[in-house]
Amino acid sequence: MQFAIRRRILLPLVGALGLAAASGCATLAAPGADPMAPRAIEVASGVYMVQGSSGEVDLANQGRLGNAGFIVGDAGVIAIDSGTSYRHGQALLAEIARVTDKPVKLLLLTHARQEFIFGAAAFRERGIPVQMQRKASRLMTARCEGCLKTLNRVLGEEAMRGTVMFKPDTEFDAPYESGLIGRPVRVLYYGHSSGPGDIAVLDGRTGVLFAGGLLDQRRIPDVQDGEIDGWRQALQALRGLPIRQVVPGHGPVASAALIDGVDRYLTQLESRLIELTRADAALSEVPDAAGLPEFKDWDQYQTIHRRNASIVFVRMERDLLVR
């Protein structure tokens, strides 16, 4: 699509990492466990979710933002995402032990955002292998040392004690189906979507999807690492799967209708930014001019949405300048 705009020198856009917020719920029964840690919710038979909370990382929530969970099979357990710190990883392992005495065979990390990855230290300490898609692993290596420094500053050394950068034990490139725990688990990868190596995990027995970065419930999707066309193609692929429930990256359990809500946001965001680009708007005007009323009550509308608008605007103008 050709836009009639004047060429201008683009101001650099600093894409700050979104600091997200934590879990809430009941205390763990395990002795010495973190009293702020939430209980696992059984979403479907053998499938559990540990829910995060809304907002941004702060002392009150101790960084408990992203959802985590696990699937219990006949032969063991796969954990999916791990929280913001070593302490969160310990709490997730304590919840797994409360639910089952079967061994944890694998920790799958769905994408390279701080509220999903840093609990991995607790799993690696116990010899549980950690796995990521190769491109997500590279993104984590490139930037998450900085994430860890920021978390230490915001939450304090005590909350982050034992939390370290790491390299996944195994990496993969293509989607696959696993029988590791004695029930079918599909690891889904659709290329660059919400992030360059973002995956989702589908339990074949119950139809529960752990959506990772692909889907959030009533929280603004973050396009910082995303490629919108690829993301929408991934959402279309999800529509063809037998999904009965969704554990989103953030927010409560949802139905598969969540796919349409996220798709609508991405479509409206892109359409509005095309309008602003055609109107030759200045970058400084974009966050205020890019309002999307349907989503104004979603978590992080005043922060992530405004940043999304600036990011997409700069990408569109960059694409025009290289044509």
mmCIF file of C-alpha atoms in Angstrom:
data_model
loop_
_atom_site.group_PDB
_atom_site.id
_atom_site.type_symbol
_atom_site.label_atom_id
_atom_site.label_comp_id
_atom_site.label_asym_id
_atom_site.label_seq_id
_atom_site.Cartn_x
_atom_site.Cartn_y
_atom_site.Cartn_z
ATOM 1 C CA MET A 1 0.000 0.000 0.000
ATOM 2 C CA GLN A 2 1.363 3.409 -0.981
ATOM 3 C CA PHE A 3 0.951 6.335 1.382
ATOM 4 C CA ALA A 4 1.428 9.972 0.383
ATOM 5 C CA ILE A 5 3.638 11.325 3.111
ATOM 6 C CA ARG A 6 6.617 13.610 3.266
ATOM 7 C CA ARG A 7 9.896 11.957 4.079
ATOM 8 C CA ARG A 8 11.203 12.914 7.451
ATOM 9 C CA ILE A 9 13.990 11.850 9.744
ATOM 10 C CA LEU A 10 12.487 9.450 12.265
ATOM 11 C CA LEU A 11 13.179 10.042 15.889
ATOM 12 C CA PRO A 12 14.613 6.964 17.586
ATOM 13 C CA LEU A 13 12.056 5.039 19.575
ATOM 14 C CA VAL A 14 13.145 3.418 22.761
ATOM 15 C CA GLY A 15 11.089 0.267 23.253
ATOM 16 C CA ALA A 16 11.151 -0.181 27.001
ATOM 17 C CA LEU A 17 10.517 -3.671 28.258
ATOM 18 C CA GLY A 18 7.085 -4.028 29.784
ATOM 19 C CA LEU A 19 7.406 -4.771 33.469
ATOM 20 C CA ALA A 20 4.361 -6.816 34.308
ATOM 21 C CA ALA A 21 2.678 -7.967 37.540
ATOM 22 C CA ALA A 22 2.064 -11.045 39.593
ATOM 23 C CA SER A 23 -0.119 -13.764 40.931
ATOM 24 C CA GLY A 24 -2.633 -13.739 43.726
ATOM 25 C CA CYS A 25 -4.502 -16.452 45.625
ATOM 26 C CA ALA A 26 -4.070 -18.741 48.565
ATOM 27 C CA THR A 27 -0.939 -19.739 50.448
ATOM 28 C CA LEU A 28 1.027 -22.897 49.882
ATOM 29 C CA ALA A 29 0.761 -25.683 52.381
ATOM 30 C CA ALA A 30 4.409 -26.683 52.025
ATOM 31 C CA PRO A 31 6.617 -25.818 55.026
ATOM 32 C CA GLY A 32 8.769 -22.772 54.421
ATOM 33 C CA ALA A 33 6.991 -21.926 51.165
ATOM 34 C CA ASP A 34 6.396 -18.371 50.041
ATOM 35 C CA PRO A 35 3.221 -17.178 51.839
ATOM 36 C CA MET A 36 2.357 -14.910 48.870
ATOM 37 C CA ALA A 37 2.426 -17.743 46.360
ATOM 38 C CA PRO A 38 -0.905 -18.649 44.731
ATOM 39 C CA ARG A 39 -2.490 -22.072 44.632
ATOM 40 C CA ALA A 40 -2.768 -23.984 41.391
ATOM 41 C CA ILE A 41 -6.248 -24.081 39.854
ATOM 42 C CA GLU A 42 -7.330 -27.298 38.096
ATOM 43 C CA VAL A 43 -8.511 -26.060 34.689
ATOM 44 C CA ALA A 44 -9.336 -29.535 33.387
ATOM 45 C CA SER A 45 -8.460 -33.071 34.400
ATOM 46 C CA GLY A 46 -4.714 -33.131 35.091
ATOM 47 C CA VAL A 47 -4.156 -29.572 33.810
ATOM 48 C CA TYR A 48 -3.326 -26.799 36.294
ATOM 49 C CA MET A 49 -2.804 -23.055 36.131
ATOM 50 C CA VAL A 50 -1.081 -20.706 38.594
ATOM 51 C CA GLN A 51 -2.533 -17.298 37.837
ATOM 52 C CA GLY A 52 -0.747 -13.971 37.800
ATOM 53 C CA SER A 53 -2.269 -10.582 38.514
ATOM 54 C CA SER A 54 -2.780 -7.390 36.561
ATOM 55 C CA GLY A 55 -0.628 -4.281 36.597
ATOM 56 C CA GLU A 56 3.123 -3.809 36.551
ATOM 57 C CA VAL A 57 5.960 -5.207 38.645
ATOM 58 C CA ASP A 58 6.112 -3.605 42.097
ATOM 59 C CA LEU A 59 6.897 -4.474 45.693
ATOM 60 C CA ALA A 60 3.285 -5.317 46.491
ATOM 61 C CA ASN A 61 2.981 -8.050 43.890
ATOM 62 C CA GLN A 62 6.642 -9.154 43.977
ATOM 63 C CA GLY A 63 6.619 -9.449 40.200
ATOM 64 C CA ARG A 64 3.952 -12.162 40.078
ATOM 65 C CA LEU A 65 2.586 -11.287 36.627
ATOM 66 C CA GLY A 66 2.550 -14.039 34.070
ATOM 67 C CA ASN A 67 0.540 -17.223 34.349
ATOM 68 C CA ALA A 68 2.324 -20.529 34.800
ATOM 69 C CA GLY A 69 0.992 -24.071 34.899
ATOM 70 C CA PHE A 70 1.594 -27.768 34.516
ATOM 71 C CA ILE A 71 0.175 -30.906 32.948
ATOM 72 C CA VAL A 72 0.152 -34.164 34.910
ATOM 73 C CA GLY A 73 0.412 -37.293 32.799
ATOM 74 C CA ASP A 74 0.576 -40.990 33.612
ATOM 75 C CA ALA A 75 4.393 -40.917 33.633
ATOM 76 C CA GLY A 76 5.210 -37.442 34.952
ATOM 77 C CA VAL A 77 4.693 -33.692 34.695
ATOM 78 C CA ILE A 78 5.491 -30.959 32.186
ATOM 79 C CA ALA A 79 5.662 -27.455 33.686
ATOM 80 C CA ILE A 80 4.894 -24.466 31.473
ATOM 81 C CA ASP A 81 6.533 -21.129 32.337
ATOM 82 C CA SER A 82 8.044 -20.427 35.723
ATOM 83 C CA GLY A 83 7.540 -16.924 37.116
ATOM 84 C CA THR A 84 9.761 -13.908 37.661
ATOM 85 C CA SER A 85 12.247 -15.266 40.187
ATOM 86 C CA TYR A 86 13.894 -18.300 41.714
ATOM 87 C CA ARG A 87 11.376 -17.974 44.550
ATOM 88 C CA HIS A 88 8.494 -18.215 42.079
ATOM 89 C CA GLY A 89 10.023 -21.318 40.549
ATOM 90 C CA GLN A 90 10.272 -22.878 44.001
ATOM 91 C CA ALA A 91 6.627 -22.051 44.657
ATOM 92 C CA LEU A 92 5.546 -23.643 41.378
ATOM 93 C CA LEU A 93 7.477 -26.798 42.219
ATOM 94 C CA ALA A 94 5.843 -26.827 45.654
ATOM 95 C CA GLU A 95 2.413 -26.632 44.020
ATOM 96 C CA ILE A 96 3.245 -29.483 41.690
ATOM 97 C CA ALA A 97 4.348 -31.563 44.688
ATOM 98 C CA ARG A 98 1.103 -30.698 46.493
ATOM 99 C CA VAL A 99 -0.910 -32.002 43.528
ATOM 100 C CA THR A 100 1.099 -35.092 42.549
ATOM 101 C CA ASP A 101 4.128 -37.151 43.513
ATOM 102 C CA LYS A 102 4.962 -37.831 39.866
ATOM 103 C CA PRO A 103 8.328 -36.518 38.641
ATOM 104 C CA VAL A 104 8.643 -33.244 36.772
ATOM 105 C CA LYS A 105 10.170 -34.237 33.446
ATOM 106 C CA LEU A 106 10.485 -30.855 31.690
ATOM 107 C CA LEU A 107 10.023 -27.097 32.010
ATOM 108 C CA LEU A 108 8.836 -25.465 28.773
ATOM 109 C CA LEU A 109 9.283 -21.691 28.493
ATOM 110 C CA THR A 110 6.840 -20.211 26.018
ATOM 111 C CA HIS A 111 8.565 -16.882 25.331
ATOM 112 C CA ALA A 112 11.364 -14.581 26.436
ATOM 113 C CA ARG A 113 9.652 -12.220 28.868
ATOM 114 C CA GLN A 114 10.866 -11.764 32.409
ATOM 115 C CA GLU A 115 7.668 -12.856 34.190
ATOM 116 C CA PHE A 116 7.837 -16.279 32.524
ATOM 117 C CA ILE A 117 11.490 -17.299 32.541
ATOM 118 C CA PHE A 118 13.425 -16.558 35.727
ATOM 119 C CA GLY A 119 11.843 -19.232 37.913
ATOM 120 C CA ALA A 120 13.774 -21.706 35.767
ATOM 121 C CA ALA A 121 16.703 -21.554 38.204
ATOM 122 C CA ALA A 122 14.705 -23.584 40.733
ATOM 123 C CA PHE A 123 14.016 -26.293 38.152
ATOM 124 C CA ARG A 124 17.602 -26.472 36.926
ATOM 125 C CA GLU A 125 18.777 -26.755 40.541
ATOM 126 C CA ARG A 126 16.815 -30.025 40.753
ATOM 127 C CA GLY A 127 18.143 -31.336 37.448
ATOM 128 C CA ILE A 128 14.876 -30.708 35.566
ATOM 129 C CA PRO A 129 15.686 -29.785 31.948
ATOM 130 C CA VAL A 130 14.533 -26.422 30.603
ATOM 131 C CA GLN A 131 13.499 -26.106 26.972
ATOM 132 C CA MET A 132 12.868 -23.112 24.677
ATOM 133 C CA GLN A 133 12.402 -22.473 20.989
ATOM 134 C CA ARG A 134 15.795 -21.511 19.589
ATOM 135 C CA LYS A 135 14.877 -17.951 18.549
ATOM 136 C CA ALA A 136 13.247 -17.235 21.902
ATOM 137 C CA SER A 137 16.390 -18.488 23.602
ATOM 138 C CA ARG A 138 18.518 -16.117 21.516
ATOM 139 C CA LEU A 139 16.270 -13.185 22.387
ATOM 140 C CA MET A 140 16.523 -14.041 26.065
ATOM 141 C CA THR A 141 20.308 -14.187 25.859
ATOM 142 C CA ALA A 142 20.453 -10.844 24.047
ATOM 143 C CA ARG A 143 18.436 -8.807 26.507
ATOM 144 C CA CYS A 144 17.390 -10.511 29.712
ATOM 145 C CA GLU A 145 20.560 -9.744 31.664
ATOM 146 C CA GLY A 146 19.204 -6.199 31.591
ATOM 147 C CA CYS A 147 15.767 -7.427 32.688
ATOM 148 C CA LEU A 148 17.355 -9.128 35.680
ATOM 149 C CA LYS A 149 19.183 -5.958 36.731
ATOM 150 C CA THR A 150 15.938 -3.992 36.554
ATOM 151 C CA LEU A 151 14.075 -6.601 38.608
ATOM 152 C CA ASN A 152 16.776 -6.545 41.258
ATOM 153 C CA ARG A 153 16.471 -2.783 41.454
ATOM 154 C CA VAL A 154 12.650 -2.738 41.590
ATOM 155 C CA LEU A 155 12.011 -5.762 43.809
ATOM 156 C CA GLY A 156 15.207 -5.841 45.848
ATOM 157 C CA GLU A 157 17.913 -8.425 46.287
ATOM 158 C CA GLU A 158 15.986 -10.503 48.822
ATOM 159 C CA ALA A 159 13.005 -11.071 46.513
ATOM 160 C CA MET A 160 15.346 -11.944 43.647
ATOM 161 C CA ARG A 161 17.821 -14.030 45.644
ATOM 162 C CA GLY A 162 18.983 -17.071 43.678
ATOM 163 C CA THR A 163 17.626 -15.702 40.391
ATOM 164 C CA VAL A 164 20.217 -15.954 37.624
ATOM 165 C CA MET A 165 20.543 -15.854 33.866
ATOM 166 C CA PHE A 166 20.760 -19.277 32.272
ATOM 167 C CA LYS A 167 20.923 -21.137 28.991
ATOM 168 C CA PRO A 168 18.143 -23.637 28.203
ATOM 169 C CA ASP A 169 19.221 -27.256 28.390
ATOM 170 C CA THR A 170 17.582 -27.999 25.033
ATOM 171 C CA GLU A 171 16.376 -25.874 22.131
ATOM 172 C CA PHE A 172 14.160 -26.761 19.187
ATOM 173 C CA ASP A 173 13.228 -25.209 15.854
ATOM 174 C CA ALA A 174 10.023 -26.901 14.699
ATOM 175 C CA PRO A 175 6.719 -27.715 16.407
ATOM 176 C CA TYR A 176 6.448 -31.223 17.799
ATOM 177 C CA GLU A 177 4.247 -33.625 19.721
ATOM 178 C CA SER A 178 5.518 -35.128 22.958
ATOM 179 C CA GLY A 179 4.597 -38.332 24.758
ATOM 180 C CA LEU A 180 7.153 -37.669 27.508
ATOM 181 C CA ILE A 181 4.618 -37.717 30.354
ATOM 182 C CA GLY A 182 2.290 -40.425 29.050
ATOM 183 C CA ARG A 183 -0.329 -38.127 27.510
ATOM 184 C CA PRO A 184 -0.204 -36.264 24.187
ATOM 185 C CA VAL A 185 1.137 -32.718 24.438
ATOM 186 C CA ARG A 186 1.565 -30.576 21.317
ATOM 187 C CA VAL A 187 4.174 -27.826 21.238
ATOM 188 C CA LEU A 188 2.976 -25.286 18.666
ATOM 189 C CA TYR A 189 5.213 -22.866 16.796
ATOM 190 C CA TYR A 190 4.060 -20.651 13.929
ATOM 191 C CA GLY A 191 7.152 -18.599 13.205
ATOM 192 C CA HIS A 192 7.524 -14.949 14.165
ATOM 193 C CA SER A 193 4.198 -13.998 15.763
ATOM 194 C CA SER A 194 3.917 -12.336 19.176
ATOM 195 C CA GLY A 195 7.680 -12.832 19.335
ATOM 196 C CA PRO A 196 10.364 -14.465 17.195
ATOM 197 C CA GLY A 197 10.288 -17.794 19.030
ATOM 198 C CA ASP A 198 6.951 -17.713 20.857
ATOM 199 C CA ILE A 199 5.199 -21.058 21.310
ATOM 200 C CA ALA A 200 1.939 -22.372 22.707
ATOM 201 C CA VAL A 201 1.262 -25.750 24.314
ATOM 202 C CA LEU A 202 -1.896 -27.805 23.707
ATOM 203 C CA ASP A 203 -2.911 -30.688 25.939
ATOM 204 C CA GLY A 204 -4.334 -33.290 23.587
ATOM 205 C CA ARG A 205 -6.440 -35.000 26.233
ATOM 206 C CA THR A 206 -8.454 -31.960 27.396
ATOM 207 C CA GLY A 207 -8.039 -29.320 24.695
ATOM 208 C CA VAL A 208 -6.493 -26.813 27.122
ATOM 209 C CA LEU A 209 -4.138 -24.384 25.394
ATOM 210 C CA PHE A 210 -1.316 -22.640 27.265
ATOM 211 C CA ALA A 211 -1.090 -19.633 24.974
ATOM 212 C CA GLY A 212 2.083 -17.917 26.224
ATOM 213 C CA GLY A 213 2.637 -14.625 24.451
ATOM 214 C CA LEU A 214 0.051 -15.314 21.740
ATOM 215 C CA LEU A 215 -3.002 -14.556 23.887
ATOM 216 C CA ASP A 216 -3.703 -12.353 26.911
ATOM 217 C CA GLN A 217 -7.113 -11.994 28.566
ATOM 218 C CA ARG A 218 -8.312 -8.368 28.814
ATOM 219 C CA ARG A 219 -4.738 -7.137 28.783
ATOM 220 C CA ILE A 220 -3.247 -5.169 25.904
ATOM 221 C CA PRO A 221 -1.080 -7.425 23.719
ATOM 222 C CA ASP A 222 2.499 -6.188 23.567
ATOM 223 C CA VAL A 223 3.795 -5.804 20.006
ATOM 224 C CA GLN A 224 7.349 -4.887 20.998
ATOM 225 C CA ASP A 225 8.726 -8.250 19.848
ATOM 226 C CA GLY A 226 5.839 -9.086 17.544
ATOM 227 C CA GLU A 227 5.257 -9.201 13.820
ATOM 228 C CA ILE A 228 1.568 -8.368 13.386
ATOM 229 C CA ASP A 229 0.955 -10.229 10.111
ATOM 230 C CA GLY A 230 2.645 -13.341 11.472
ATOM 231 C CA TRP A 231 0.767 -13.002 14.774
ATOM 232 C CA ARG A 232 -2.601 -12.849 13.026
ATOM 233 C CA GLN A 233 -1.650 -15.872 10.904
ATOM 234 C CA ALA A 234 -0.830 -17.761 14.097
ATOM 235 C CA LEU A 235 -4.212 -16.803 15.554
ATOM 236 C CA GLN A 236 -5.894 -18.125 12.410
ATOM 237 C CA ALA A 237 -4.017 -21.409 12.824
ATOM 238 C CA LEU A 238 -5.214 -21.653 16.440
ATOM 239 C CA ARG A 239 -8.810 -21.362 15.254
ATOM 240 C CA GLY A 240 -8.368 -24.692 13.475
ATOM 241 C CA LEU A 241 -7.414 -26.565 16.662
ATOM 242 C CA PRO A 242 -9.759 -28.378 19.080
ATOM 243 C CA ILE A 243 -9.269 -25.788 21.852
ATOM 244 C CA ARG A 244 -11.747 -25.984 24.717
ATOM 245 C CA GLN A 245 -10.122 -23.611 27.195
ATOM 246 C CA VAL A 246 -7.234 -21.162 27.093
ATOM 247 C CA VAL A 247 -4.682 -20.405 29.786
ATOM 248 C CA PRO A 248 -3.515 -17.011 28.510
ATOM 249 C CA GLY A 249 -0.136 -15.467 29.206
ATOM 250 C CA HIS A 250 -1.870 -12.977 31.515
ATOM 251 C CA GLY A 251 -5.358 -13.028 32.966
ATOM 252 C CA PRO A 252 -7.920 -15.676 33.933
ATOM 253 C CA VAL A 253 -8.837 -18.833 32.049
ATOM 254 C CA ALA A 254 -10.836 -18.071 28.901
ATOM 255 C CA SER A 255 -12.631 -19.767 26.045
ATOM 256 C CA ALA A 256 -11.287 -19.987 22.507
ATOM 257 C CA ALA A 257 -13.248 -16.785 21.785
ATOM 258 C CA LEU A 258 -10.229 -15.008 23.282
ATOM 259 C CA ILE A 259 -8.510 -15.520 19.915
ATOM 260 C CA ASP A 260 -10.998 -13.183 18.251
ATOM 261 C CA GLY A 261 -10.539 -10.478 20.896
ATOM 262 C CA VAL A 262 -6.768 -10.369 20.459
ATOM 263 C CA ASP A 263 -7.151 -10.443 16.681
ATOM 264 C CA ARG A 264 -9.559 -7.479 16.825
ATOM 265 C CA TYR A 265 -7.078 -5.468 18.859
ATOM 266 C CA LEU A 266 -4.227 -6.117 16.423
ATOM 267 C CA THR A 267 -6.448 -5.333 13.434
ATOM 268 C CA GLN A 268 -7.734 -2.079 14.908
ATOM 269 C CA LEU A 269 -4.263 -1.031 16.044
ATOM 270 C CA GLU A 270 -2.849 -1.538 12.571
ATOM 271 C CA SER A 271 -5.792 0.188 10.877
ATOM 272 C CA ARG A 272 -5.571 3.220 13.145
ATOM 273 C CA LEU A 273 -1.837 3.564 12.589
ATOM 274 C CA ILE A 274 -2.310 3.353 8.813
ATOM 275 C CA GLU A 275 -4.727 6.282 9.130
ATOM 276 C CA LEU A 276 -2.212 8.291 11.161
ATOM 277 C CA THR A 277 0.587 7.518 8.730
ATOM 278 C CA ARG A 278 -1.573 8.619 5.808
ATOM 279 C CA ALA A 279 -2.391 11.809 7.710
ATOM 280 C CA ASP A 280 1.328 12.507 8.077
ATOM 281 C CA ALA A 281 1.057 12.616 11.876
ATOM 282 C CA ALA A 282 4.113 13.374 13.981
ATOM 283 C CA LEU A 283 5.451 10.645 16.228
ATOM 284 C CA SER A 284 4.859 12.812 19.301
ATOM 285 C CA GLU A 285 1.132 12.962 18.456
ATOM 286 C CA VAL A 286 0.644 9.258 17.934
ATOM 287 C CA PRO A 287 0.067 7.884 21.475
ATOM 288 C CA ASP A 288 -2.782 10.354 22.110
ATOM 289 C CA ALA A 289 -4.218 10.051 18.606
ATOM 290 C CA ALA A 290 -4.272 6.250 18.495
ATOM 291 C CA GLY A 291 -7.093 5.627 20.955
ATOM 292 C CA LEU A 292 -9.106 2.421 20.555
ATOM 293 C CA PRO A 293 -12.290 2.790 22.646
ATOM 294 C CA GLU A 294 -13.170 -0.915 22.606
ATOM 295 C CA PHE A 295 -10.022 -1.701 24.601
ATOM 296 C CA LYS A 296 -9.807 1.275 26.979
ATOM 297 C CA ASP A 297 -10.715 -0.882 29.993
ATOM 298 C CA TRP A 298 -8.076 -3.517 29.298
ATOM 299 C CA ASP A 299 -5.112 -3.778 31.635
ATOM 300 C CA GLN A 300 -2.112 -1.675 30.524
ATOM 301 C CA TYR A 301 -4.123 0.406 28.036
ATOM 302 C CA GLN A 302 -2.443 3.596 29.240
ATOM 303 C CA THR A 303 1.037 2.131 29.009
ATOM 304 C CA ILE A 304 1.445 -0.785 26.594
ATOM 305 C CA HIS A 305 -1.164 0.449 24.116
ATOM 306 C CA ARG A 306 0.446 3.871 23.861
ATOM 307 C CA ARG A 307 3.848 2.265 23.346
ATOM 308 C CA ASN A 308 2.380 -0.146 20.772
ATOM 309 C CA ALA A 309 1.053 2.802 18.786
ATOM 310 C CA SER A 310 4.475 4.447 18.659
ATOM 311 C CA ILE A 311 6.227 1.202 17.735
ATOM 312 C CA VAL A 312 3.845 0.369 14.887
ATOM 313 C CA PHE A 313 3.954 3.951 13.586
ATOM 314 C CA VAL A 314 7.756 3.940 13.418
ATOM 315 C CA ARG A 315 7.765 0.556 11.685
ATOM 316 C CA MET A 316 5.287 1.760 9.072
ATOM 317 C CA GLU A 317 7.279 4.905 8.323
ATOM 318 C CA ARG A 318 10.514 2.923 8.174
ATOM 319 C CA ASP A 319 8.949 0.572 5.641
ATOM 320 C CA LEU A 320 7.853 3.513 3.512
ATOM 321 C CA LEU A 321 11.303 5.080 3.550
ATOM 322 C CA VAL A 322 13.026 1.930 2.305
ATOM 323 C CA ARG A 323 10.687 1.454 -0.667
#
